[in-house]
Amino acid sequence: MTDHRRTVVLGYSGLHGSAELKRSYFPGLDEREARLFQGLDSAAALVVDGELVAAVQQERYSGIKFDHAFPADAMVSCLTMAGLDFTDVDAVAHNFDHSHVRVFAQGEEYARRRYQEILDPARQTELLHRFMPRLARHRVTPVAHHRAHALTAAIPSGFDEALVVVVDGMGELHAITVYSWRNGQLVRLAALDYRASLGLCYALFTMHLGYWPNSDEYKVMALAAMGDPARYRAVLADAVRCLPDGRLDVPLLRLNRTPWARETFATSRDWLTERACPQRRTGEELTQEHIDLASAAQERVEQALTHLLSYWVGRTGLRRVAFAGGVALNCVAIGKLAASGLVDAVYVQPAAGDEGTAVGAAFAVSGPAVSGVRYPTMTYLGPDVDEDGPPADQPYWSVPVAEGVAERVVARLLTEGRIVGWAQGRLEFGPRALGNRSILADPRDRGARDRVNAAVKFREEFRPLAPAVMAERADDWFVVPPGTNMRHMTVAVPVRPGMAERIAAVVHDDGTARVQAVHRADNPRFWRILDEFERLTGTPVLMNTSLNVKGQPTARAGAEAFRTFASSSLDVLVLGDRLYAKPEAVPAVERALTDAERRTVLGVRSV
């Protein structure tokens, strides 16, 4: 008999100190300029015997969105969730390998300092020993950034063979990488450097339009639906060029000659002001010029991705595509590719940004056993909501609600126009709330979107909100391209004719919606809310957005979910096995309970 010794690999992402070094070297940066650095989205992930068992972003502990700090809290959390100790860890892997970049960092002083203090792989081992002394026996294994991205797309996709496409701002040297995935093996086919970076280009437009780069790109994508791309189409054709053999070139990025200009895109922004429209400062009026520029930028990115894919699908014959990288979260572009007829199937994993490369780094080191991992494992990977709870002296009306009762009560409350926080089970990994840390509302009332944006999320009124739909009904309500994985709210698709007016709150200005198809096997409790809501209304769709307010990460533990409830206009929060209600919502909760439920629940209510 042979004893089996499990293999435990801890992966992580982030470049500790990046923002601090940039600010110290370039004083006077505004908040948007300071956001232009590599290494955001620090996270940790744990792979045991090839199976992904835990993953969580550091921001969920620090409260700093897109936090780049060394993810010590996230590492501890992953081990705790798995019931393991530091002594069980066999290897630690990081999501960058800048060992081959040293030669490019010998010119300017800032480049030298950045390599020595941030990028040098040896620096990660120093940080590991400083922040995690109980792992001091380990040296960190560096993993090439795009390989880490690619593994998080290929492995969970479930495809036995596929084209794997990574499109982001910048890895070590590359901004776009194309791989073939066959029989569990990645083979790199092409790599384009920063001069082809669609991610940096989109970040530049985000900045020019008055938003935060590496953060607010989804606002530009939302604005694009309201504009006319023809106004600046010629400008974008000069800014982003499609070349033979699927190659891309972004001359707009090469205009910046000094370290300051390169770190702020100053010359590129001047070019846009001269050729298109004035730069919008944060808080300034949003003009039609700005909206049209957003529309032209979005259109050009879509054209560039189609150009890239057309070549490589034709050359390889691989018609299933798995995407990763920040640009893969451009759900509008992905939706158009999926519906184009160019490909047969599309997969975008839910943590396509740099947080996901913590998983990819662990996969790269853990070995070939990972070929058995399938997509549900990339969703509910964080700590349980019961990790922490509301204060003992919380002032709100509350009652215990058992599983089964809670889902029915929530569905009934939603039919009355109430907005409900739903915090259950393990936290989602990545930027999307997928039914465990969600704010839910009735999609039939367009006013519900305005209320959630203004009074709950405290954000711009033009921002669309996404629908969650029972997977069995998705094709009845949305035009879902065949082979497209809709589980993760990563693809925008058209709403079927005649259905848009029935779910007006979740339909964007261009007639599309960023859909989450909810499978009963993946999340039975969330599915049951949808099922009950359909029984009551005939609509198997709900508005679903993340349980947080503007500027805050999605709630991790019960205490954070409760703070979101208390500080916003949420009517009700169902947190674990307890329901909390604001005073004005109490009568609605009592009406939502049947006689049998009322006898069980209200007999033990607390005030």
CSV table of C-alpha atoms in Angstrom, one decimal, residues 163-450:
chain,number,residue,atom,x,y,z
A,163,LEU,CA,-7.5,28.8,-28.9
A,164,VAL,CA,-6.5,30.6,-25.7
A,165,VAL,CA,-6.2,34.4,-26.0
A,166,VAL,CA,-4.8,36.7,-23.3
A,167,VAL,CA,-5.4,40.4,-23.8
A,168,ASP,CA,-4.5,42.9,-21.1
A,169,GLY,CA,-2.5,46.0,-20.4
A,170,MET,CA,0.9,44.5,-20.0
A,171,GLY,CA,2.6,41.4,-18.8
A,172,GLU,CA,6.4,41.4,-18.4
A,173,LEU,CA,6.9,42.3,-22.1
A,174,HIS,CA,3.7,41.3,-23.9
A,175,ALA,CA,0.2,42.7,-24.1
A,176,ILE,CA,-1.4,40.1,-26.3
A,177,THR,CA,-0.6,36.4,-26.4
A,178,VAL,CA,-2.2,33.6,-28.4
A,179,TYR,CA,-1.9,29.9,-27.4
A,180,SER,CA,-3.2,26.6,-28.6
A,181,TRP,CA,-4.6,24.3,-25.9
A,182,ARG,CA,-4.6,20.6,-26.7
A,183,ASN,CA,-4.5,17.6,-24.4
A,184,GLY,CA,-3.7,19.7,-21.4
A,185,GLN,CA,-0.7,21.5,-23.1
A,186,LEU,CA,-0.4,25.2,-23.8
A,187,VAL,CA,1.7,26.1,-26.9
A,188,ARG,CA,2.4,29.8,-27.5
A,189,LEU,CA,1.7,30.8,-31.1
A,190,ALA,CA,2.2,34.6,-31.0
A,191,ALA,CA,3.1,37.4,-28.6
A,192,LEU,CA,2.6,41.1,-29.2
A,193,ASP,CA,4.4,43.7,-27.0
A,194,TYR,CA,3.2,46.9,-25.4
A,195,ARG,CA,2.9,48.6,-28.9
A,196,ALA,CA,-0.2,46.4,-29.5
A,197,SER,CA,-1.7,46.9,-26.0
A,198,LEU,CA,-5.5,47.2,-26.3
A,199,GLY,CA,-5.6,47.3,-22.5
A,200,LEU,CA,-3.3,50.3,-22.1
A,201,CYS,CA,-5.1,52.0,-25.0
A,202,TYR,CA,-8.5,51.5,-23.3
A,203,ALA,CA,-7.0,52.7,-20.0
A,204,LEU,CA,-5.8,55.9,-21.8
A,205,PHE,CA,-9.3,56.6,-23.1
A,206,THR,CA,-10.8,55.9,-19.7
A,207,MET,CA,-8.4,58.5,-18.3
A,208,HIS,CA,-9.1,61.0,-21.0
A,209,LEU,CA,-12.8,60.8,-20.4
A,210,GLY,CA,-12.3,61.7,-16.7
A,211,TYR,CA,-12.4,58.3,-15.1
A,212,TRP,CA,-9.8,56.1,-13.2
A,213,PRO,CA,-7.7,53.8,-15.5
A,214,ASN,CA,-7.4,50.2,-14.3
A,215,SER,CA,-10.7,50.7,-12.6
A,216,ASP,CA,-13.4,52.5,-14.5
A,217,GLU,CA,-13.1,51.0,-18.0
A,218,TYR,CA,-16.6,49.5,-17.6
A,219,LYS,CA,-18.0,53.0,-17.4
A,220,VAL,CA,-16.5,53.8,-20.8
A,221,MET,CA,-18.0,50.6,-22.1
A,222,ALA,CA,-21.4,51.6,-20.7
A,223,LEU,CA,-21.2,55.1,-22.2
A,224,ALA,CA,-20.3,53.7,-25.6
A,225,ALA,CA,-23.8,52.4,-26.1
A,226,MET,CA,-25.1,56.0,-26.0
A,227,GLY,CA,-22.8,57.5,-28.6
A,228,ASP,CA,-22.1,57.8,-32.3
A,229,PRO,CA,-18.7,56.1,-33.2
A,230,ALA,CA,-18.7,57.7,-36.7
A,231,ARG,CA,-17.7,61.1,-35.2
A,232,TYR,CA,-14.2,59.9,-34.2
A,233,ARG,CA,-13.9,56.7,-36.3
A,234,ALA,CA,-11.0,58.2,-38.4
A,235,VAL,CA,-9.2,59.2,-35.2
A,236,LEU,CA,-9.4,55.7,-33.8
A,237,ALA,CA,-8.2,54.2,-37.1
A,238,ASP,CA,-5.0,56.2,-36.7
A,239,ALA,CA,-4.7,55.4,-33.0
A,240,VAL,CA,-5.2,51.6,-33.4
A,241,ARG,CA,-4.1,49.9,-36.6
A,242,CYS,CA,-4.8,46.4,-37.9
A,243,LEU,CA,-1.8,44.9,-39.7
A,244,PRO,CA,-1.3,41.7,-41.7
A,245,ASP,CA,-1.2,38.2,-40.0
A,246,GLY,CA,-3.5,39.3,-37.2
A,247,ARG,CA,-1.1,41.8,-35.8
A,248,LEU,CA,-2.0,45.1,-34.1
A,249,ASP,CA,-0.2,48.4,-33.6
A,250,VAL,CA,-1.3,51.2,-31.3
A,251,PRO,CA,0.9,54.2,-32.4
A,252,LEU,CA,-1.0,56.4,-29.8
A,253,LEU,CA,1.0,54.7,-27.1
A,254,ARG,CA,4.4,55.5,-28.6
A,255,LEU,CA,4.1,59.3,-28.5
A,256,ASN,CA,5.4,59.6,-24.9
A,257,ARG,CA,9.2,60.1,-24.9
A,258,THR,CA,10.0,61.1,-21.3
A,259,PRO,CA,9.6,59.0,-18.1
A,260,TRP,CA,6.9,61.4,-16.9
A,261,ALA,CA,5.0,61.2,-20.2
A,262,ARG,CA,5.3,57.5,-20.3
A,263,GLU,CA,4.0,57.2,-16.7
A,264,THR,CA,1.0,59.5,-17.3
A,265,PHE,CA,0.3,59.2,-21.1
A,266,ALA,CA,0.6,63.0,-21.2
A,267,THR,CA,1.6,63.3,-24.9
A,268,SER,CA,-1.1,60.7,-25.9
A,269,ARG,CA,-3.7,62.7,-24.0
A,270,ASP,CA,-2.6,65.9,-25.8
A,271,TRP,CA,-2.9,64.1,-29.1
A,272,LEU,CA,-6.5,63.1,-28.3
A,273,THR,CA,-7.3,66.7,-27.2
A,274,GLU,CA,-6.0,68.0,-30.6
A,275,ARG,CA,-7.5,65.3,-32.8
A,276,ALA,CA,-10.8,64.5,-30.9
A,277,CYS,CA,-12.1,66.4,-27.9
A,278,PRO,CA,-10.7,68.1,-24.8
A,279,GLN,CA,-9.8,66.0,-21.8
A,280,ARG,CA,-12.5,65.8,-19.2
A,281,ARG,CA,-11.5,66.4,-15.7
A,282,THR,CA,-13.0,64.3,-12.9
A,283,GLY,CA,-16.4,65.7,-12.0
A,284,GLU,CA,-16.7,67.9,-15.1
A,285,GLU,CA,-19.8,67.8,-17.3
A,286,LEU,CA,-20.0,64.8,-19.6
A,287,THR,CA,-20.6,66.1,-23.1
A,288,GLN,CA,-21.8,64.3,-26.2
A,289,GLU,CA,-18.2,64.6,-27.6
A,290,HIS,CA,-17.0,62.5,-24.7
A,291,ILE,CA,-19.7,60.0,-25.2
A,292,ASP,CA,-19.0,59.7,-28.9
A,293,LEU,CA,-15.3,59.2,-28.2
A,294,ALA,CA,-16.2,56.4,-25.8
A,295,SER,CA,-18.3,54.8,-28.6
A,296,ALA,CA,-15.5,55.1,-31.2
A,297,ALA,CA,-12.9,53.6,-28.7
A,298,GLN,CA,-15.2,50.7,-28.0
A,299,GLU,CA,-15.9,50.0,-31.6
A,300,ARG,CA,-12.2,50.0,-32.5
A,301,VAL,CA,-11.3,47.6,-29.7
A,302,GLU,CA,-14.1,45.3,-31.0
A,303,GLN,CA,-12.7,45.5,-34.5
A,304,ALA,CA,-9.1,44.8,-33.3
A,305,LEU,CA,-10.2,41.7,-31.4
A,306,THR,CA,-12.1,40.4,-34.4
A,307,HIS,CA,-9.0,41.1,-36.6
A,308,LEU,CA,-6.8,39.1,-34.2
A,309,LEU,CA,-9.3,36.2,-33.8
A,310,SER,CA,-10.1,36.0,-37.5
A,311,TYR,CA,-6.4,35.3,-38.3
A,312,TRP,CA,-5.7,32.8,-35.6
A,313,VAL,CA,-9.0,30.9,-36.0
A,314,GLY,CA,-8.3,30.6,-39.7
A,315,ARG,CA,-4.7,29.5,-39.2
A,316,THR,CA,-5.3,26.9,-36.5
A,317,GLY,CA,-8.8,25.8,-37.2
A,318,LEU,CA,-9.5,26.1,-33.5
A,319,ARG,CA,-13.0,27.5,-33.2
A,320,ARG,CA,-13.5,27.3,-29.5
A,321,VAL,CA,-11.9,30.3,-27.6
A,322,ALA,CA,-11.0,30.8,-24.0
A,323,PHE,CA,-10.2,34.4,-23.0
A,324,ALA,CA,-8.3,35.9,-20.1
A,325,GLY,CA,-6.8,39.3,-19.2
A,326,GLY,CA,-8.5,42.5,-18.3
A,327,VAL,CA,-9.7,43.2,-21.8
A,328,ALA,CA,-11.6,39.9,-21.7
A,329,LEU,CA,-13.9,41.6,-19.2
A,330,ASN,CA,-15.1,43.8,-22.0
A,331,CYS,CA,-18.4,41.9,-22.1
A,332,VAL,CA,-19.8,43.8,-25.1
A,333,ALA,CA,-16.8,42.9,-27.3
A,334,ILE,CA,-16.9,39.3,-26.2
A,335,GLY,CA,-20.6,39.1,-26.8
A,336,LYS,CA,-20.2,40.4,-30.4
A,337,LEU,CA,-17.4,37.9,-31.0
A,338,ALA,CA,-19.5,35.0,-29.7
A,339,ALA,CA,-22.3,36.0,-32.0
A,340,SER,CA,-20.2,36.7,-35.1
A,341,GLY,CA,-20.1,33.2,-36.5
A,342,LEU,CA,-16.3,33.3,-36.3
A,343,VAL,CA,-16.1,30.9,-33.3
A,344,ASP,CA,-18.2,27.9,-32.1
A,345,ALA,CA,-17.8,28.5,-28.3
A,346,VAL,CA,-16.5,31.2,-26.0
A,347,TYR,CA,-15.4,31.0,-22.4
A,348,VAL,CA,-14.3,33.9,-20.1
A,349,GLN,CA,-13.6,32.9,-16.6
A,350,PRO,CA,-15.0,35.1,-13.8
A,351,ALA,CA,-11.6,36.4,-12.5
A,352,ALA,CA,-10.1,37.3,-15.9
A,353,GLY,CA,-8.2,40.2,-14.4
A,354,ASP,CA,-4.9,40.0,-12.5
A,355,GLU,CA,-6.5,38.5,-9.4
A,356,GLY,CA,-7.1,35.4,-11.5
A,357,THR,CA,-3.4,35.0,-12.2
A,358,ALA,CA,-2.9,33.9,-8.5
A,359,VAL,CA,-4.8,30.8,-9.6
A,360,GLY,CA,-2.8,30.5,-12.8
A,361,ALA,CA,0.5,30.8,-10.9
A,362,ALA,CA,-0.5,27.9,-8.6
A,363,PHE,CA,-1.7,25.9,-11.6
A,364,ALA,CA,1.6,26.4,-13.4
A,365,VAL,CA,3.5,24.9,-10.5
A,366,SER,CA,1.0,22.2,-9.4
A,367,GLY,CA,1.5,20.0,-12.4
A,368,PRO,CA,-0.7,18.2,-15.0
A,369,ALA,CA,-3.3,17.0,-12.5
A,370,VAL,CA,-5.1,20.3,-13.0
A,371,SER,CA,-6.5,19.1,-16.3
A,372,GLY,CA,-9.5,17.7,-14.5
A,373,VAL,CA,-10.6,21.0,-13.1
A,374,ARG,CA,-13.9,22.3,-14.5
A,375,TYR,CA,-15.5,25.7,-14.5
A,376,PRO,CA,-17.7,25.6,-11.4
A,377,THR,CA,-14.5,25.6,-9.3
A,378,MET,CA,-13.7,29.2,-10.5
A,379,THR,CA,-16.7,30.8,-8.7
A,380,TYR,CA,-17.4,30.4,-5.0
A,381,LEU,CA,-13.9,30.1,-3.6
A,382,GLY,CA,-13.8,32.7,-0.8
A,383,PRO,CA,-14.5,32.6,2.9
A,384,ASP,CA,-18.0,31.8,4.2
A,385,VAL,CA,-20.2,34.8,5.1
A,386,ASP,CA,-20.4,33.5,8.7
A,387,GLU,CA,-16.7,34.4,9.2
A,388,ASP,CA,-17.8,37.5,11.0
A,389,GLY,CA,-21.2,38.9,11.9
A,390,PRO,CA,-23.2,42.1,12.7
A,391,PRO,CA,-22.7,43.8,16.0
A,392,ALA,CA,-24.6,42.4,19.0
A,393,ASP,CA,-26.5,45.6,19.5
A,394,GLN,CA,-27.7,46.1,15.9
A,395,PRO,CA,-30.9,48.2,16.0
A,396,TYR,CA,-32.9,46.6,13.2
A,397,TRP,CA,-35.9,44.3,13.3
A,398,SER,CA,-34.7,40.8,12.6
A,399,VAL,CA,-36.0,37.2,12.4
A,400,PRO,CA,-34.4,33.8,11.9
A,401,VAL,CA,-35.3,32.3,8.4
A,402,ALA,CA,-34.6,28.8,7.5
A,403,GLU,CA,-33.3,27.7,4.1
A,404,GLY,CA,-36.3,27.3,1.8
A,405,VAL,CA,-38.4,29.9,3.7
A,406,ALA,CA,-35.8,32.6,3.1
A,407,GLU,CA,-35.8,32.1,-0.7
A,408,ARG,CA,-39.6,32.3,-0.9
A,409,VAL,CA,-39.8,35.4,1.3
A,410,VAL,CA,-37.2,37.2,-0.7
A,411,ALA,CA,-39.0,36.4,-4.0
A,412,ARG,CA,-42.2,37.8,-2.5
A,413,LEU,CA,-40.5,40.9,-1.2
A,414,LEU,CA,-39.0,41.5,-4.7
A,415,THR,CA,-42.4,41.4,-6.3
A,416,GLU,CA,-43.4,44.3,-4.0
A,417,GLY,CA,-40.5,46.4,-5.2
A,418,ARG,CA,-38.2,45.9,-2.2
A,419,ILE,CA,-34.4,45.8,-2.7
A,420,VAL,CA,-32.8,42.9,-0.9
A,421,GLY,CA,-29.3,42.1,0.1
A,422,TRP,CA,-28.5,38.4,-0.1
A,423,ALA,CA,-25.3,37.1,1.6
A,424,GLN,CA,-24.9,33.4,1.8
A,425,GLY,CA,-22.1,30.8,1.8
A,426,ARG,CA,-18.7,31.3,0.2
A,427,LEU,CA,-17.6,34.6,-1.4
A,428,GLU,CA,-17.3,34.8,-5.1
A,429,PHE,CA,-13.8,35.1,-6.6
A,430,GLY,CA,-13.4,38.0,-9.1
A,431,PRO,CA,-15.3,41.2,-9.7
A,432,ARG,CA,-18.8,39.8,-10.1
A,433,ALA,CA,-21.4,39.0,-7.6
A,434,LEU,CA,-22.9,35.7,-8.7
A,435,GLY,CA,-25.6,35.1,-6.1
A,436,ASN,CA,-23.7,34.8,-2.8
A,437,ARG,CA,-23.0,38.5,-2.1
A,438,SER,CA,-25.7,40.1,-4.2
A,439,ILE,CA,-28.2,43.0,-4.2
A,440,LEU,CA,-31.4,41.8,-5.8
A,441,ALA,CA,-34.3,43.8,-7.3
A,442,ASP,CA,-37.3,43.4,-9.6
A,443,PRO,CA,-36.1,43.8,-13.2
A,444,ARG,CA,-39.6,44.7,-14.5
A,445,ASP,CA,-39.5,48.2,-13.1
A,446,ARG,CA,-37.0,50.6,-14.8
A,447,GLY,CA,-37.2,52.8,-11.7
A,448,ALA,CA,-35.6,50.0,-9.7
A,449,ARG,CA,-32.3,50.5,-11.6
A,450,ASP,CA,-32.3,54.2,-10.9
